[in-house]
Amino acid sequence: MRDTSQGAATGEGGEQPGGAQQGSTPRVGTQPVGTPEIARRDFVKAAAAGVLAGWLPAFRVSPASAQATCTAPPNFPSSIALYQQAYQNWSGEIQISALWTCAPQTTADVLTVVNWAYANGYQVRPRGMMHNWSPLTVSPTATCGSKVVLLDTTQHLTAVSINTANSTVTAQTGITMEALLTALEGAGLGVTATPAPGDVTLGGVLAIDGHGTAVPAVGEQAVAGHTYGSVSNLVLSLTAVVWNSASGQYVLRTFQRSDAQCKAFLVHLGRTLITEVTLQVGANQRLRCQSWFNIAATDLFGPPGSSSKTLSSYLDRAGRVEAIWFPFTSNPWLKVWSVSPSKPPLSLEVTSPYNYSFSDTVTTAEAQLVAQILGGDPSSVTTFGPLQYDVVAAGLVVTFTYDIWGWSKNLLLYVRPTTLRVTANGYAVLTSRANVQQVVNDFFTAHQARVAAYQAVGHYPMNGPVEIRVTGLDNSADIGLSGVGAGQLSALRPRPDQSAWNVAVWFDILTIPGTPTAEQFYRETEQWMLSHYTGSYAAVRPEWSKGWAYTTTAAWSDPTMLTTTIPNAYRTGQAKGDNWDTALATLDKYDPYRVFASPLLNALAP
Ligand SMILES: Cc1cc2nc3c(=O)[nH]c(=O)nc-3n(C[C@H](O)[C@H](O)[C@H](O)COP(=O)(O)OP(=O)(O)OC[C@H]3O[C@@H](n4cnc5c(N)ncnc54)[C@H](O)[C@@H]3O)c2cc1C
């Protein structure tokens, strides 16, 4: 471990990460770091009491219990435990008390449940950790009387086995990414990029083309078995529950990646049930992650070539970046990961994930400001944003995490479930590596102008940060399967008609659920992005797990987006017979009774 008495490390170009004064007592707003904190979850319960009023905590109630609030689904197989349980997604925007839920112990149990559902006119919704924002699993208006049973994969469907001879891993889909990456690390294997939280399931991540942040740095050679695309691009084969007309039943079927039909299942939005996958992985890597909080947004997000501190210049140097820009602040929190086989002398070695403890909790001062925002004074964001920045800047220095080094898993997983529960929109902008800075600068300029226009009339819809990451696309050649192609519903599917496009810039804007005029702001952002990133410059696809298809009052609702714009984003430039419609037809073919569907999927993928 590094000697923590030393000062701030020197990064690229001799700059000092951060910019906090060494030796001074780090302060968070008016409070020193270390002020008693409350868990974010507790805070949200308290501060957002209005949102959560009447909400029942998670519990399990058996059908025979006196507490059961609904009649149990008829004829449910007695060999499989069935209970009522609350369903709450990450942001708390979906809260359903007492949905019927089961937790199969084996894949045979899974088939028993699915065939029961088929025979009894029910739907089965695979359920991982429930962290998805978009209501793909169930409608927020579902009740225990709805003809739907959740199938919880996290209890038992978590087996994993690793073949070190060919660097592959076979896992059931209820395993969390943290457990999967921990097992891989034990075998000397890893991935280049993965979603930031570890408590999401492999099944949930594959459903929505989960991604991290990575493109090759200038001169970087890809490591065998690694991809710069989504986790779905690592799939070598997968086993799905599919309709078999010969037997008149749902059965298990394994699709090899080379089977053209597999392209419909690699990213499927929950329109199927995947029980197991085999992934190609590669040699584990040591990474270094340096944080910077003294680079001006006007430099980082400035026009191409305008300074030596553009986001693109960091991509050139290290390939892996994330910018988190809090509202009404000047300097984003920039993380830069670099491949670093040996420990840089000034880096702090870390041996476990989630090293930014200060971003997993809410200070008392933050809690008060959020209460003010929710309590009718959204302009408090002008203090809240800078306070969030202060917490990060001070926290990075106090915990010496402005420069950390270790095995990839410990650097790639950095978001805990206790972080502030916010909602987010999300888009991938496909473009060429050469265009990244222009794409970022355009967004920055438009976002600033929009925030100012809202502020001018007293509105403050966005109280969380803008987050920007950059990934490669889903090239099957990354895992040695040149030409087999990518998921037909993957936001990272390459565009054959735009051969220069080799990256996606991911944009998210976060805000607390219920903030006035947020949906209107999100809609304007979405419409602007769709009209701006066009032609041979760039194209927009939604980030499936987050918010999209905004009307002025709600996400996932705009009919034109759902029925035309989004499907077209997966048709344009793709061969007929290998596009959005092909994916939907394949998923229908293998689930003609729509056992695996939900109201949002019925609107988007009818
Ligand atoms: C704080 C936070 C940070 C995040 N950061 C990232 C990030 O960095 N990158 C990123 O890509 N995503 C990120 N996400 C999004 C997250 O990866 C997705 O929401 C993911 O789907 C969550 O997995 P889950 O296990 O909670 O799935 P759930 O929410 O339970 O399910 C999501 C979807 O997957 C389906 N599903 C689950 N299991 C199966 C299965 N076995 N077969 C078929 N369908 C299945 C469900 O039916 C549903 O449609 C983040 C989410 C949060 C809350």
XYZ file of C-alpha atoms and ligand atoms in Angstrom:
659
model
C 0.000 0.000 0.000
C 1.107 3.512 -0.665
C 2.387 5.768 2.076
C -0.581 8.057 2.592
C 1.533 10.829 4.023
C 2.663 11.936 0.606
C 1.029 14.784 -1.250
C -0.991 14.882 -4.428
C 0.433 12.840 -7.261
C 1.729 14.330 -10.443
C -0.213 13.291 -13.510
C 0.220 13.743 -17.223
C 1.964 16.897 -18.232
C 3.105 17.503 -14.660
C -0.363 18.659 -13.608
C -1.563 17.986 -10.118
C -4.744 15.968 -9.921
C -7.429 17.962 -8.243
C -6.480 21.378 -7.052
C -7.356 21.244 -3.373
C -4.891 22.927 -1.044
C -2.683 20.416 0.669
C -2.622 20.740 4.405
C -5.904 22.601 4.717
C -8.855 20.907 6.378
C -11.034 19.679 3.550
C -14.491 21.085 3.908
C -17.793 20.108 2.415
C -19.716 23.294 2.039
C -19.777 24.642 5.570
C -18.966 21.290 7.130
C -15.657 19.476 7.430
C -15.486 16.122 5.664
C -16.396 13.483 8.190
C -19.497 15.287 9.418
C -21.984 12.605 10.431
C -23.631 11.326 7.305
C -26.788 9.458 6.675
C -27.096 6.696 4.140
C -28.489 7.992 0.866
C -31.240 5.442 0.958
C -32.359 6.627 4.378
C -32.153 10.166 3.195
C -34.326 9.575 0.184
C -36.855 7.902 2.441
C -36.850 10.904 4.706
C -36.459 13.792 2.297
C -38.701 12.408 -0.370
C -41.390 11.318 2.007
C -43.980 12.662 -0.380
C -42.737 10.442 -3.160
C -42.594 7.395 -0.921
C -45.695 8.030 1.130
C -47.673 4.879 1.642
C -44.967 2.704 0.184
C -44.543 -0.723 1.699
C -41.034 -1.978 2.378
C -39.744 -5.097 0.618
C -41.191 -8.213 2.191
C -42.263 -11.718 1.310
C -45.756 -13.030 1.855
C -46.772 -16.565 0.945
C -50.126 -17.191 -0.762
C -51.459 -18.889 2.382
C -50.531 -15.995 4.657
C -53.223 -13.843 6.175
C -51.254 -10.866 4.824
C -51.657 -11.951 1.194
C -53.396 -9.118 -0.625
C -54.426 -10.995 -3.770
C -55.619 -14.391 -4.788
C -52.644 -16.469 -5.899
C -52.213 -17.164 -9.622
C -54.175 -20.320 -10.404
C -52.539 -23.750 -10.696
C -49.047 -22.453 -9.952
C -46.648 -25.430 -9.738
C -46.532 -26.463 -6.087
C -42.890 -27.513 -6.370
C -41.761 -23.875 -6.765
C -42.033 -21.312 -4.005
C -44.346 -18.429 -4.889
C -44.655 -15.311 -2.778
C -45.722 -11.691 -2.930
C -42.889 -9.210 -2.838
C -42.466 -5.489 -3.374
C -40.848 -4.339 -6.616
C -38.941 -1.074 -6.485
C -36.555 0.113 -9.145
C -33.435 2.127 -8.508
C -34.861 5.624 -8.685
C -38.017 4.676 -6.834
C -40.048 5.730 -9.858
C -41.509 2.234 -10.014
C -42.885 1.013 -6.710
C -45.304 -1.862 -6.739
C -46.241 -3.582 -3.564
C -46.705 -7.310 -3.468
C -46.112 -8.561 -7.016
C -46.227 -12.331 -7.333
C -42.639 -13.511 -7.481
C -40.888 -16.862 -7.669
C -37.268 -17.916 -7.384
C -36.609 -21.083 -9.404
C -33.777 -23.238 -8.115
C -32.893 -24.836 -11.450
C -33.373 -24.272 -15.155
C -35.896 -27.136 -15.055
C -37.865 -25.012 -12.565
C -37.602 -22.054 -14.969
C -39.184 -24.133 -17.731
C -41.903 -25.329 -15.354
C -42.808 -21.720 -14.503
C -42.744 -20.534 -18.115
C -44.887 -23.437 -19.335
C -47.315 -22.824 -16.486
C -47.535 -19.160 -17.553
C -48.157 -20.136 -21.168
C -50.924 -22.540 -20.160
C -52.574 -20.075 -17.774
C -52.377 -16.861 -19.792
C -49.726 -15.236 -17.572
C -46.528 -13.378 -18.373
C -43.172 -14.167 -16.812
C -40.788 -11.286 -16.245
C -37.154 -12.121 -15.546
C -35.949 -9.968 -12.687
C -32.390 -9.241 -11.637
C -31.470 -6.538 -9.135
C -34.297 -4.227 -10.329
C -31.883 -1.364 -10.987
C -33.141 -0.525 -14.454
C -34.698 2.894 -14.953
C -36.795 2.098 -18.016
C -39.907 0.081 -17.106
C -39.000 -2.888 -19.306
C -39.768 -5.426 -16.594
C -43.212 -4.281 -15.481
C -45.416 -1.254 -15.831
C -45.416 1.145 -12.871
C -49.187 0.600 -12.780
C -48.967 -3.181 -12.376
C -50.590 -4.667 -9.276
C -50.591 -8.064 -7.662
C -53.772 -8.652 -9.627
C -51.914 -8.257 -12.946
C -51.371 -11.518 -14.792
C -47.639 -11.414 -14.347
C -45.169 -13.381 -12.230
C -41.651 -12.104 -11.627
C -38.898 -14.682 -11.940
C -36.093 -13.709 -9.584
C -32.824 -15.008 -11.016
C -30.648 -13.700 -8.201
C -31.516 -16.322 -5.584
C -30.317 -19.519 -7.233
C -29.371 -19.021 -10.888
C -25.864 -17.854 -10.114
C -23.523 -20.705 -11.084
C -20.241 -19.830 -12.770
C -17.427 -21.911 -14.227
C -14.253 -20.720 -15.860
C -12.225 -22.430 -18.549
C -8.740 -20.992 -18.255
C -7.522 -23.036 -21.233
C -9.482 -20.838 -23.652
C -10.271 -17.864 -21.382
C -14.010 -18.341 -21.384
C -16.547 -18.161 -18.603
C -19.946 -19.823 -18.496
C -22.374 -18.250 -16.050
C -26.038 -18.315 -15.163
C -27.638 -14.951 -15.618
C -28.581 -14.229 -11.999
C -24.938 -13.779 -11.029
C -23.965 -10.205 -10.225
C -21.245 -8.521 -12.241
C -19.202 -8.154 -9.074
C -19.359 -11.894 -8.376
C -18.564 -12.671 -11.999
C -15.597 -10.302 -12.155
C -14.343 -11.564 -8.784
C -14.383 -15.132 -10.075
C -12.583 -14.036 -13.237
C -9.988 -12.132 -11.253
C -9.260 -15.293 -9.277
C -8.451 -17.014 -12.552
C -6.279 -14.186 -13.858
C -8.967 -12.977 -16.277
C -10.912 -9.755 -16.742
C -12.653 -7.326 -19.079
C -11.807 -3.911 -20.469
C -15.090 -2.220 -19.595
C -18.237 -2.973 -17.600
C -21.077 -0.991 -16.005
C -19.947 0.976 -12.948
C -22.150 -0.755 -10.345
C -21.313 -4.344 -9.397
C -24.725 -5.227 -7.970
C -26.382 -5.631 -11.349
C -26.953 -9.089 -12.784
C -25.320 -10.451 -15.890
C -28.830 -11.090 -17.277
C -29.877 -7.490 -16.650
C -26.682 -6.121 -18.176
C -26.945 -8.216 -21.340
C -30.611 -7.275 -21.777
C -29.769 -3.592 -22.191
C -26.237 -3.780 -23.694
C -24.445 -2.743 -20.537
C -21.292 -0.773 -21.156
C -18.434 0.986 -19.400
C -16.001 3.431 -20.938
C -13.057 2.517 -23.168
C -11.596 3.092 -26.608
C -8.040 2.247 -27.600
C -5.542 4.910 -26.574
C -3.238 6.059 -29.364
C -0.940 3.127 -30.097
C -2.774 0.730 -27.769
C -2.940 -2.889 -28.890
C -6.163 -4.677 -27.967
C -5.702 -7.605 -25.589
C -7.027 -10.922 -26.931
C -10.525 -11.674 -25.681
C -11.312 -8.083 -24.688
C -13.754 -5.718 -26.357
C -14.171 -1.947 -26.362
C -17.882 -2.501 -26.979
C -20.667 -3.709 -24.690
C -20.662 -6.768 -22.439
C -23.011 -8.380 -24.986
C -20.196 -8.291 -27.516
C -18.329 -10.860 -25.392
C -21.035 -13.511 -25.861
C -19.893 -16.733 -27.546
C -23.141 -18.596 -26.939
C -26.312 -18.194 -24.928
C -29.171 -20.388 -23.760
C -32.677 -18.975 -24.043
C -36.134 -20.249 -23.161
C -37.872 -20.642 -26.541
C -41.124 -21.980 -27.917
C -40.874 -25.397 -29.541
C -43.828 -26.080 -31.792
C -43.038 -29.795 -32.104
C -43.444 -30.379 -28.385
C -45.917 -27.543 -27.849
C -43.799 -26.287 -24.981
C -41.172 -23.760 -24.061
C -37.746 -25.438 -23.960
C -34.095 -24.436 -23.569
C -32.139 -23.737 -26.726
C -28.507 -22.760 -27.049
C -27.555 -20.338 -29.822
C -23.949 -20.047 -30.931
C -22.746 -16.521 -31.717
C -22.195 -17.636 -35.310
C -25.930 -18.419 -35.663
C -27.501 -15.357 -37.293
C -30.491 -15.672 -34.949
C -28.209 -15.074 -31.983
C -28.050 -11.403 -33.014
C -31.628 -10.945 -31.781
C -30.773 -12.340 -28.350
C -27.478 -10.538 -27.606
C -29.407 -7.417 -26.540
C -33.126 -8.154 -26.157
C -34.631 -5.649 -23.663
C -36.196 -8.490 -21.670
C -38.213 -9.826 -24.634
C -36.841 -13.316 -23.854
C -35.427 -15.200 -20.900
C -31.742 -16.094 -20.975
C -30.612 -18.694 -18.444
C -26.911 -19.028 -19.204
C -24.199 -17.490 -21.361
C -20.623 -18.233 -22.288
C -18.424 -15.165 -22.606
C -15.010 -14.710 -24.136
C -12.737 -12.892 -21.734
C -9.009 -12.196 -21.660
C -6.005 -11.727 -19.438
C -6.762 -9.471 -16.500
C -5.152 -6.042 -16.552
C -3.878 -3.654 -13.946
C -5.376 -0.204 -14.300
C -4.583 3.174 -12.861
C -7.369 5.707 -12.354
C -6.466 9.357 -11.875
C -9.103 11.906 -10.961
C -8.948 15.561 -11.905
C -11.141 18.292 -10.574
C -9.186 21.383 -11.578
C -9.778 21.271 -15.329
C -12.290 23.815 -16.552
C -15.357 22.502 -18.345
C -14.638 25.079 -21.031
C -11.298 23.317 -21.664
C -12.422 19.715 -21.263
C -15.521 20.203 -23.387
C -14.095 22.984 -25.573
C -13.897 22.993 -29.370
C -11.554 20.441 -30.972
C -7.909 21.397 -30.565
C -8.699 24.382 -28.359
C -6.464 23.238 -25.497
C -4.267 20.386 -24.329
C -6.993 19.415 -21.892
C -9.812 18.417 -24.177
C -11.633 15.183 -23.407
C -10.313 13.870 -26.692
C -6.718 14.519 -25.657
C -7.220 12.380 -22.550
C -8.740 9.692 -24.749
C -5.618 9.831 -26.931
C -3.424 9.337 -23.897
C -5.374 6.733 -21.972
C -8.503 5.665 -23.908
C -10.722 5.486 -20.822
C -12.454 8.546 -19.406
C -15.528 9.608 -17.519
C -16.519 13.226 -16.948
C -19.050 14.076 -14.236
C -20.066 17.705 -14.393
C -22.208 18.943 -11.515
C -24.730 21.703 -12.229
C -23.630 25.292 -11.699
C -19.955 24.367 -11.337
C -16.934 25.177 -13.474
C -14.770 22.052 -13.206
C -16.003 18.517 -13.893
C -14.762 15.433 -12.021
C -12.673 13.747 -14.684
C -11.567 10.140 -14.226
C -8.852 8.843 -16.525
C -8.040 5.148 -16.462
C -4.845 3.903 -18.055
C -3.406 0.433 -18.490
C -0.519 0.230 -16.057
C 1.112 -3.175 -15.504
C 3.188 -1.953 -12.578
C 2.225 0.408 -9.795
C 3.146 4.025 -10.427
C 5.131 5.171 -7.390
C 2.570 7.759 -6.312
C -0.561 5.690 -6.846
C -2.556 4.193 -3.998
C -2.971 0.436 -4.460
C -6.572 -0.718 -4.019
C -7.599 -4.323 -3.473
C -11.375 -4.025 -3.585
C -13.921 -2.039 -5.623
C -16.004 1.050 -4.690
C -13.162 3.277 -3.658
C -14.996 6.615 -3.818
C -16.745 6.269 -0.467
C -17.575 9.982 -0.369
C -19.845 9.619 -3.387
C -21.848 6.776 -1.803
C -23.342 8.772 1.031
C -25.184 12.044 1.516
C -23.885 14.676 3.879
C -26.301 16.432 6.166
C -25.820 19.623 4.175
C -26.620 17.817 0.919
C -29.681 16.241 2.500
C -30.974 19.644 3.544
C -30.515 21.043 0.053
C -32.271 18.118 -1.596
C -35.121 18.575 0.850
C -35.262 22.225 -0.213
C -35.269 21.271 -3.901
C -38.054 18.764 -3.384
C -39.831 21.066 -0.978
C -40.490 23.734 -3.580
C -37.231 25.619 -4.036
C -35.543 24.005 -7.053
C -33.188 27.003 -7.315
C -31.300 25.461 -4.375
C -29.485 23.509 -7.058
C -27.251 26.544 -7.521
C -25.862 25.695 -4.066
C -26.384 21.918 -4.321
C -24.268 21.487 -7.484
C -21.221 23.281 -6.050
C -21.658 21.363 -2.795
C -21.590 18.046 -4.665
C -18.414 19.195 -6.374
C -16.902 20.171 -3.005
C -17.701 16.742 -1.585
C -15.919 15.066 -4.495
C -12.931 17.385 -4.497
C -12.428 17.086 -0.757
C -13.193 13.370 -0.713
C -10.644 12.563 -3.410
C -7.939 14.314 -1.424
C -8.870 13.059 2.041
C -9.129 9.437 0.901
C -6.089 9.662 -1.421
C -8.215 8.184 -4.184
C -7.275 10.833 -6.765
C -4.731 8.317 -8.054
C -5.467 4.637 -7.516
C -4.093 1.449 -9.039
C -5.046 -2.219 -8.951
C -6.690 -5.102 -10.781
C -9.279 -4.015 -13.316
C -12.371 -5.038 -11.314
C -11.359 -2.814 -8.409
C -11.071 0.209 -10.689
C -14.016 -0.494 -13.002
C -16.639 -0.974 -10.266
C -17.159 2.273 -8.421
C -20.872 2.883 -7.852
C -22.594 1.454 -4.779
C -26.335 0.973 -4.338
C -26.314 3.582 -1.574
C -25.455 6.439 -3.929
C -28.104 9.147 -4.344
C -31.112 7.728 -6.174
C -31.619 9.886 -9.203
C -33.221 9.451 -12.568
C -31.377 9.911 -15.859
C -31.828 10.191 -19.571
C -29.318 8.354 -21.719
C -28.117 8.274 -25.328
C -25.279 6.869 -27.377
C -24.034 9.150 -30.150
C -22.318 7.073 -32.797
C -19.565 8.882 -34.632
C -15.931 8.654 -35.667
C -13.113 8.902 -33.142
C -12.010 12.092 -34.915
C -15.396 13.707 -34.188
C -15.587 12.974 -30.461
C -14.551 16.418 -29.261
C -16.926 18.168 -31.648
C -19.787 15.946 -30.475
C -18.940 16.739 -26.854
C -18.547 20.466 -27.488
C -21.866 20.650 -29.320
C -23.616 18.971 -26.392
C -21.861 21.186 -23.851
C -22.799 24.368 -25.697
C -26.423 23.367 -26.207
C -26.805 22.134 -22.624
C -25.397 25.328 -21.150
C -27.728 27.436 -23.280
C -30.733 25.316 -22.302
C -29.923 25.502 -18.593
C -29.541 29.288 -18.871
C -32.840 29.658 -20.731
C -34.678 27.706 -18.045
C -32.933 29.629 -15.288
C -33.966 32.918 -16.896
C -37.611 32.005 -16.301
C -37.005 30.571 -12.837
C -36.803 26.872 -13.700
C -34.094 24.466 -12.515
C -34.980 21.059 -13.949
C -31.540 19.407 -13.750
C -30.033 19.084 -10.288
C -27.693 16.166 -10.960
C -24.572 16.014 -13.112
C -23.996 15.532 -16.816
C -22.009 12.323 -17.319
C -19.972 11.618 -20.451
C -18.201 8.391 -21.417
C -16.863 7.019 -24.703
C -16.796 3.402 -25.874
C -15.943 1.455 -28.969
C -18.635 -0.348 -30.964
C -19.677 -4.010 -30.851
C -17.217 -5.515 -33.316
C -17.321 -9.287 -33.167
C -13.750 -9.303 -34.477
C -12.736 -8.120 -30.982
C -13.331 -11.651 -29.727
C -11.952 -13.374 -32.800
C -15.290 -13.876 -34.569
C -14.876 -11.578 -37.516
C -18.055 -11.114 -39.507
C -20.644 -12.720 -37.212
C -21.989 -9.316 -36.304
C -23.407 -7.507 -33.307
C -26.689 -7.505 -31.467
C -29.396 -6.158 -33.755
C -30.792 -4.122 -30.848
C -27.442 -3.005 -29.477
C -26.914 0.751 -29.298
C -23.321 -0.083 -30.190
C -24.146 -1.957 -33.379
C -21.856 -0.567 -36.115
C -23.434 1.173 -39.101
C -22.237 -0.578 -42.284
C -23.038 2.566 -44.306
C -20.800 4.705 -42.050
C -17.543 2.819 -41.976
C -15.704 5.733 -40.322
C -17.890 5.517 -37.219
C -15.977 3.553 -34.626
C -17.042 4.997 -31.255
C -20.085 6.011 -29.240
C -20.170 9.021 -26.937
C -22.583 8.305 -24.073
C -24.441 11.237 -22.520
C -26.564 11.160 -19.373
C -28.130 14.014 -17.426
C -29.225 13.155 -13.907
C -31.885 14.717 -11.738
C -33.938 13.886 -8.671
C -37.251 12.252 -9.617
C -40.107 14.683 -9.350
C -38.088 17.829 -10.107
C -40.440 20.292 -11.840
C -40.027 20.730 -15.635
C -37.462 17.890 -15.813
C -39.356 15.942 -18.487
C -39.781 19.043 -20.614
C -36.035 19.684 -20.396
C -35.308 16.048 -21.227
C -37.639 16.186 -24.218
C -35.984 19.310 -25.582
C -32.567 17.714 -25.122
C -33.701 14.561 -26.917
C -35.268 16.445 -29.816
C -32.187 18.623 -30.145
C -29.863 15.599 -30.167
C -31.941 13.826 -32.796
C -31.972 16.875 -35.037
C -28.307 17.732 -34.511
C -26.389 14.450 -34.659
C -27.358 13.428 -38.165
C -26.035 12.551 -41.621
C -22.450 11.385 -41.928
C -21.557 13.320 -38.746
C -23.266 11.173 -36.112
C -26.452 9.354 -35.089
C -28.334 8.913 -31.814
C -29.617 5.743 -30.199
C -31.270 5.517 -26.778
C -29.444 4.009 -23.823
C -31.961 1.263 -23.115
C -31.566 1.201 -19.345
C -32.233 4.926 -18.897
C -34.739 7.602 -19.965
C -35.798 8.238 -23.578
C -38.908 8.864 -25.695
C -39.887 11.894 -23.633
C -43.080 13.859 -23.891
C -43.146 17.092 -21.907
C -44.499 15.154 -18.942
C -43.126 11.615 -19.080
C -40.337 9.351 -20.319
C -40.908 6.235 -22.477
C -44.114 7.788 -23.780
C -43.650 9.727 -27.008
C -45.476 7.689 -29.647
C -43.342 8.901 -32.572
C -40.172 7.939 -30.754
C -41.535 4.544 -29.755
C -43.002 3.535 -33.071
C -40.816 5.308 -35.637
C -37.694 7.139 -34.494
C -36.195 4.408 -32.336
C -36.937 1.526 -34.728
C -35.461 3.585 -37.559
C -32.270 4.104 -35.556
C -31.822 0.333 -35.838
C -32.876 0.110 -39.474
C -30.900 2.922 -41.067
C -27.803 1.613 -42.776
C -28.481 -2.031 -41.880
C -29.141 -4.755 -44.417
C -32.745 -5.773 -44.935
C -33.240 -9.043 -43.125
C -30.667 -8.065 -40.514
C -32.123 -5.130 -38.634
C -34.677 -4.021 -36.025
C -37.517 -5.857 -37.748
C -35.439 -9.015 -37.999
C -34.718 -8.941 -34.281
C -38.385 -8.469 -33.415
C -39.407 -11.261 -35.782
C -36.856 -13.650 -34.257
C -37.903 -12.807 -30.704
C -41.571 -13.299 -31.713
C -40.771 -16.592 -33.407
C -39.304 -17.947 -30.205
C -41.985 -16.435 -27.968
C -45.129 -16.351 -30.133
C -47.353 -16.154 -27.052
C -45.527 -13.127 -25.697
C -44.983 -14.748 -22.344
C -41.921 -12.486 -22.093
C -43.443 -9.072 -22.711
C -44.540 -5.996 -20.811
C -46.557 -2.882 -21.687
C -43.439 -0.918 -22.693
C -42.199 -3.816 -24.821
C -45.638 -4.098 -26.407
C -45.437 -0.417 -27.398
C -41.831 -0.520 -28.583
C -41.624 -4.028 -29.996
C -45.220 -4.984 -30.831
C -26.543 3.666 -10.189
C -26.578 2.939 -11.486
C -25.497 3.012 -12.331
C -25.518 2.353 -13.560
N -24.412 2.411 -14.343
C -24.408 1.772 -15.522
C -23.269 1.780 -16.346
O -22.217 2.295 -15.977
N -23.345 1.174 -17.558
C -24.483 0.538 -17.973
O -24.504 0.014 -19.073
N -25.568 0.482 -17.201
C -25.557 1.088 -15.996
N -26.670 1.031 -15.218
C -27.861 0.346 -15.738
C -27.863 -1.141 -15.395
O -26.748 -1.783 -15.964
C -29.125 -1.785 -15.985
O -30.251 -1.146 -15.464
C -29.233 -3.268 -15.732
O -30.276 -3.802 -16.518
C -29.519 -3.562 -14.273
O -29.420 -4.942 -14.025
P -30.441 -5.615 -13.019
O -29.883 -6.916 -12.594
O -30.810 -4.682 -11.941
O -31.653 -5.842 -14.008
P -33.229 -5.586 -13.798
O -33.471 -4.152 -13.574
O -33.773 -6.514 -12.796
O -33.747 -5.976 -15.248
C -33.447 -5.171 -16.352
C -33.995 -5.815 -17.633
O -33.312 -7.022 -17.868
C -34.224 -8.090 -17.988
N -33.588 -9.284 -17.478
C -32.955 -9.470 -16.304
N -32.472 -10.724 -16.234
C -32.805 -11.345 -17.377
C -32.604 -12.640 -17.902
N -31.948 -13.578 -17.224
N -33.082 -12.933 -19.135
C -33.750 -11.995 -19.849
N -33.975 -10.750 -19.397
C -33.508 -10.420 -18.183
C -35.435 -7.645 -17.181
O -36.613 -8.316 -17.568
C -35.471 -6.186 -17.545
O -36.060 -6.029 -18.807
C -26.663 1.631 -13.972
C -27.762 1.551 -13.108
C -27.719 2.194 -11.879
C -28.909 2.108 -10.994
